Tab-separated table of C-alpha atoms in Angstrom:
chain	number	residue	atom	x	y	z
V	1	ASP	CA	3.278	15.415	-24.751
V	2	VAL	CA	6.477	14.059	-26.279
V	3	VAL	CA	5.850	12.311	-29.587
V	4	LEU	CA	8.084	9.385	-30.472
V	5	THR	CA	8.159	8.604	-34.190
V	6	GLN	CA	9.375	5.144	-35.086
V	7	THR	CA	10.561	4.118	-38.536
V	8	PRO	CA	10.016	1.960	-40.384
V	9	PRO	CA	6.522	0.880	-39.274
V	10	THR	CA	7.159	-2.577	-40.683
V	11	LEU	CA	10.396	-4.431	-41.292
V	12	SER	CA	10.868	-7.724	-43.089
V	13	ALA	CA	14.137	-9.550	-42.500
V	14	THR	CA	15.748	-12.894	-43.212
V	15	ILE	CA	17.420	-14.918	-40.499
V	16	GLY	CA	20.911	-13.583	-39.922
V	17	GLN	CA	20.229	-10.170	-41.437
V	18	SER	CA	21.073	-7.073	-39.395
V	19	VAL	CA	18.357	-4.455	-39.034
V	20	SER	CA	17.894	-1.060	-37.380
V	21	ILE	CA	14.854	0.718	-35.997
V	22	SER	CA	14.796	4.477	-35.541
V	23	CYS	CA	13.001	6.381	-32.781
V	24	ARG	CA	12.889	10.147	-33.141
V	25	SER	CA	11.596	12.344	-30.325
V	26	SER	CA	9.787	15.680	-30.622
V	27	GLN	CA	11.911	16.976	-27.722
V	28	SER	CA	15.338	16.220	-26.346
V	29	LEU	CA	15.217	13.296	-23.935
V	30	LEU	CA	18.271	14.435	-21.977
V	31	HIS	CA	17.052	14.976	-18.420
V	32	SER	CA	18.463	17.759	-16.237
V	33	ASN	CA	20.030	15.026	-14.070
V	34	GLY	CA	22.161	13.876	-17.011
V	35	ASN	CA	20.246	10.670	-17.741
V	36	THR	CA	18.376	9.965	-20.953
V	37	TYR	CA	15.264	7.943	-20.191
V	38	LEU	CA	14.774	6.191	-23.520
V	39	HIS	CA	14.080	2.475	-23.476
V	40	TRP	CA	13.182	-0.279	-25.933
V	41	LEU	CA	10.551	-2.999	-25.536
V	42	LEU	CA	9.589	-6.035	-27.599
V	43	GLN	CA	6.067	-7.395	-27.658
V	44	ARG	CA	5.867	-10.855	-29.174
V	45	PRO	CA	2.476	-11.903	-30.581
V	46	GLY	CA	0.021	-12.683	-27.796
V	47	HIS	CA	2.430	-11.673	-25.038
V	48	SER	CA	3.107	-8.764	-22.723
V	49	PRO	CA	5.855	-6.340	-23.682
V	50	HIS	CA	9.265	-7.035	-22.263
V	51	LEU	CA	12.312	-4.859	-21.779
V	52	LEU	CA	15.304	-5.132	-24.103
V	53	ILE	CA	17.324	-1.951	-23.589
V	54	TYR	CA	17.075	0.801	-20.970
V	55	LEU	CA	18.690	4.218	-20.641
V	56	VAL	CA	19.478	4.239	-24.385
V	57	SER	CA	22.099	1.507	-24.458
V	58	ARG	CA	22.016	-0.705	-21.353
V	59	LEU	CA	21.149	-4.284	-22.121
V	60	GLU	CA	18.548	-5.809	-19.817
V	61	SER	CA	19.707	-8.938	-18.020
V	62	GLY	CA	19.141	-12.068	-20.104
V	63	VAL	CA	18.695	-10.204	-23.395
V	64	PRO	CA	20.992	-11.495	-26.168
V	65	ASN	CA	23.851	-9.186	-27.080
V	66	ARG	CA	22.770	-9.097	-30.718
V	67	PHE	CA	20.516	-6.278	-29.488
V	68	SER	CA	22.114	-2.875	-29.033
V	69	GLY	CA	20.886	0.667	-28.533
V	70	SER	CA	22.450	3.999	-29.336
V	71	GLY	CA	21.621	7.654	-29.769
V	72	SER	CA	21.267	10.902	-27.894
V	73	GLY	CA	19.070	13.973	-27.680
V	74	THR	CA	16.222	13.296	-30.082
V	75	ASP	CA	17.514	10.462	-32.261
V	76	PHE	CA	17.812	6.871	-31.133
V	77	THR	CA	18.395	3.514	-32.792
V	78	LEU	CA	17.845	-0.100	-31.894
V	79	LYS	CA	19.994	-2.513	-33.853
V	80	ILE	CA	19.642	-6.264	-34.138
V	81	SER	CA	22.873	-7.822	-35.395
V	82	GLY	CA	21.754	-11.079	-36.912
V	83	VAL	CA	17.998	-11.510	-36.636
V	84	GLU	CA	16.729	-14.800	-35.239
V	85	ALA	CA	13.257	-16.286	-35.608
V	86	GLU	CA	12.353	-15.493	-31.981
V	87	ASP	CA	12.877	-11.764	-32.638
V	88	LEU	CA	9.587	-11.364	-34.492
V	89	GLY	CA	7.084	-9.037	-32.901
V	90	VAL	CA	6.506	-5.322	-32.373
V	91	TYR	CA	9.289	-3.113	-31.045
V	92	TYR	CA	8.436	0.022	-29.067
V	93	CYS	CA	10.576	2.868	-27.833
V	94	VAL	CA	9.369	4.549	-24.642
V	95	GLN	CA	10.498	7.758	-22.979
V	96	GLY	CA	10.353	8.652	-19.310
V	97	THR	CA	12.192	11.986	-19.333
V	98	HIS	CA	9.080	14.123	-19.735
V	99	ALA	CA	5.678	13.522	-18.165
V	100	PRO	CA	3.567	11.848	-19.277
V	101	LEU	CA	5.571	8.792	-20.208
V	102	THR	CA	4.961	8.087	-23.920
V	103	PHE	CA	5.516	5.224	-26.330
V	104	GLY	CA	6.390	5.110	-29.997
V	105	SER	CA	3.863	3.767	-32.465
V	106	GLY	CA	5.788	0.538	-32.883
V	107	THR	CA	7.807	-1.272	-35.550
V	108	LYS	CA	6.612	-4.697	-36.574
V	109	LEU	CA	9.413	-7.106	-37.428
V	110	GLU	CA	8.467	-9.948	-39.727
V	111	ILE	CA	10.693	-12.866	-40.642
V	112	LYS	CA	10.885	-13.698	-44.345
C	1	GLN	CA	11.211	-14.883	-8.645
C	2	VAL	CA	9.461	-11.640	-9.477
C	3	ASN	CA	5.886	-11.949	-10.627
C	4	LEU	CA	3.072	-9.503	-11.351
C	5	LEU	CA	-0.169	-11.452	-11.450
C	6	GLN	CA	-3.171	-9.648	-12.857
C	7	SER	CA	-6.850	-10.407	-12.331
C	8	GLY	CA	-8.860	-12.148	-15.013
C	9	ALA	CA	-10.646	-10.711	-18.030
C	10	ALA	CA	-13.711	-8.557	-17.479
C	11	LEU	CA	-16.901	-8.024	-19.450
C	12	VAL	CA	-18.650	-4.888	-18.202
C	13	LYS	CA	-21.627	-2.794	-19.236
C	14	PRO	CA	-21.338	0.764	-20.515
C	15	GLY	CA	-21.494	3.284	-17.699
C	16	ALA	CA	-20.271	0.806	-15.093
C	17	SER	CA	-16.920	0.681	-13.296
C	18	VAL	CA	-14.320	-2.060	-13.071
C	19	LYS	CA	-11.450	-2.617	-10.654
C	20	LEU	CA	-8.387	-4.465	-11.891
C	21	SER	CA	-5.704	-5.911	-9.666
C	22	CYS	CA	-1.987	-6.584	-9.947
C	23	LYS	CA	-0.511	-8.771	-7.206
C	24	ALA	CA	3.252	-8.465	-6.807
C	25	SER	CA	5.538	-11.156	-5.420
C	26	GLY	CA	9.222	-12.000	-5.297
C	27	TYR	CA	10.492	-8.515	-4.415
C	28	THR	CA	10.001	-5.702	-1.912
C	29	PHE	CA	6.708	-4.174	-3.032
C	30	THR	CA	7.478	-0.723	-1.638
C	31	ASP	CA	10.745	-0.379	-3.578
C	32	TYR	CA	9.055	-0.049	-6.976
C	33	TYR	CA	6.425	2.156	-8.567
C	34	ILE	CA	3.581	0.247	-10.192
C	35	HIS	CA	2.620	1.614	-13.609
C	36	TRP	CA	-0.516	0.876	-15.602
C	37	VAL	CA	-0.495	0.784	-19.390
C	38	LYS	CA	-3.425	0.564	-21.833
C	39	GLN	CA	-3.263	-1.191	-25.185
C	40	SER	CA	-6.288	-0.878	-27.433
C	41	HIS	CA	-6.681	-3.750	-29.901
C	42	GLY	CA	-3.893	-3.712	-32.462
C	43	LYS	CA	-2.663	-0.343	-31.264
C	44	SER	CA	0.300	1.059	-29.413
C	45	LEU	CA	0.696	1.539	-25.678
C	46	GLU	CA	-0.574	4.391	-23.494
C	47	TRP	CA	0.658	5.180	-20.015
C	48	ILE	CA	-2.193	5.676	-17.554
C	49	GLY	CA	-0.127	6.560	-14.487
C	50	HIS	CA	1.867	5.177	-11.621
C	51	VAL	CA	1.516	4.719	-7.881
C	52	ASN	CA	4.168	4.706	-5.172
C	53	PRO	CA	3.244	1.711	-2.981
C	54	ASN	CA	5.137	3.178	-0.046
C	55	SER	CA	3.324	6.518	0.142
C	56	GLY	CA	0.264	5.892	-2.015
C	57	TYR	CA	1.243	8.946	-4.071
C	58	THR	CA	-0.085	8.809	-7.617
C	59	HIS	CA	0.922	10.477	-10.867
C	60	TYR	CA	-1.590	10.358	-13.725
C	61	ASN	CA	-1.468	10.988	-17.419
C	62	GLU	CA	-3.837	13.972	-17.774
C	63	LYS	CA	-5.758	12.018	-20.399
C	64	PHE	CA	-6.796	9.438	-17.795
C	65	LYS	CA	-7.229	11.682	-14.771
C	66	THR	CA	-11.036	11.484	-14.755
C	67	LYS	CA	-11.119	7.872	-15.933
C	68	ALA	CA	-8.633	6.008	-13.742
C	69	THR	CA	-7.967	5.695	-10.016
C	70	LEU	CA	-4.794	3.986	-8.809
C	71	THR	CA	-4.536	2.519	-5.332
C	72	VAL	CA	-2.410	0.012	-3.453
C	73	ASP	CA	-2.944	-2.418	-0.604
C	74	LYS	CA	0.399	-2.929	1.110
C	75	SER	CA	-0.996	-5.730	3.271
C	76	THR	CA	-1.476	-7.905	0.182
C	77	ASN	CA	1.193	-6.401	-2.112
C	78	THR	CA	-1.529	-5.566	-4.602
C	79	ALA	CA	-2.045	-2.563	-6.825
C	80	HIS	CA	-5.438	-1.676	-8.247
C	81	LEU	CA	-6.673	0.248	-11.254
C	82	GLU	CA	-10.294	1.343	-11.173
C	83	LEU	CA	-11.868	2.561	-14.411
C	84	SER	CA	-15.121	4.479	-14.170
C	85	ARG	CA	-17.997	5.422	-16.505
C	86	LEU	CA	-16.881	2.853	-19.015
C	87	THR	CA	-17.460	3.295	-22.748
C	88	SER	CA	-16.416	1.277	-25.778
C	89	GLU	CA	-13.237	3.407	-25.906
C	90	ASP	CA	-12.142	1.718	-22.687
C	91	SER	CA	-12.219	-1.751	-24.242
C	92	ALA	CA	-8.553	-2.721	-24.242
C	93	THR	CA	-5.888	-4.823	-22.589
C	94	TYR	CA	-4.443	-3.296	-19.436
C	95	TYR	CA	-0.973	-4.136	-18.163
C	96	CYS	CA	0.813	-3.426	-14.921
C	97	THR	CA	4.578	-3.059	-14.805
C	98	ARG	CA	7.129	-1.726	-12.330
C	99	SER	CA	10.062	0.676	-12.114
C	100	PRO	CA	12.472	1.218	-9.193
C	101	ILE	CA	11.689	4.249	-7.044
C	102	LEU	CA	15.374	5.032	-6.534
C	103	GLY	CA	16.193	4.723	-10.244
C	104	GLY	CA	17.669	1.969	-12.351
C	105	CYS	CA	16.184	-0.533	-14.729
C	106	PRO	CA	12.493	0.235	-15.425
C	107	PHE	CA	9.704	-1.982	-16.800
C	108	ASP	CA	11.724	-5.168	-16.297
C	109	TYR	CA	8.640	-7.171	-15.296
C	110	TRP	CA	5.109	-6.961	-16.646
C	111	GLY	CA	1.835	-8.541	-15.707
C	112	GLN	CA	0.212	-10.870	-18.187
C	113	GLY	CA	-2.387	-8.262	-19.062
C	114	VAL	CA	-6.143	-8.271	-18.571
C	115	MET	CA	-8.662	-7.680	-21.323
C	116	VAL	CA	-11.581	-5.422	-20.516
C	117	THR	CA	-14.551	-5.551	-22.875
C	118	VAL	CA	-17.250	-2.923	-22.542
C	119	SER	CA	-20.481	-4.147	-24.055
C	120	SER	CA	-24.168	-4.223	-23.237
């Protein structure tokens, strides 16, 4: 199975600070059809996960544009440009290129 | 508006089975796979498998192949996850989510999750 390694495991940020989360895959996530099925989710405390970014860099409808995704192959990054209080929670990367679908171990964002 | 409404929490005895439901509304049920995801307390997420509501075809994570059975009822727009021979390792929150069969934005809606507790 594809292993997704997220760093850092925990992140502490002040309001307005920009932060990045890394997701490194044990295999290339470039599918033979040319798509890269790497997505980012946020799970706020006590809530279901919800989608932020799909296919590496596409912003889900309604998600603030302070969130952005980048990367290719095995290395991917989620950036938050100007953290807000509502951004606290656990961020997960998830890949759907190789079966079974797998998730990263998560990065917990705390607000100082 | 799209909604995935999951059944309530379950307390079940070791060795028993439980059937969870995920009722979809606000979209064409047969246009999206339904996925099931397990989250053990305080842990990350595990994909159990998905079902194609149009054909009933299922794709399982090998890890859950003898544990989980995915079905759909098109007449009620409901997907089901049955877990068998329950042990304490199955105590977790289970989520349903969807992805478009013809490609596009996946996992855009999630159920609220249902907590399963296995205890005698």
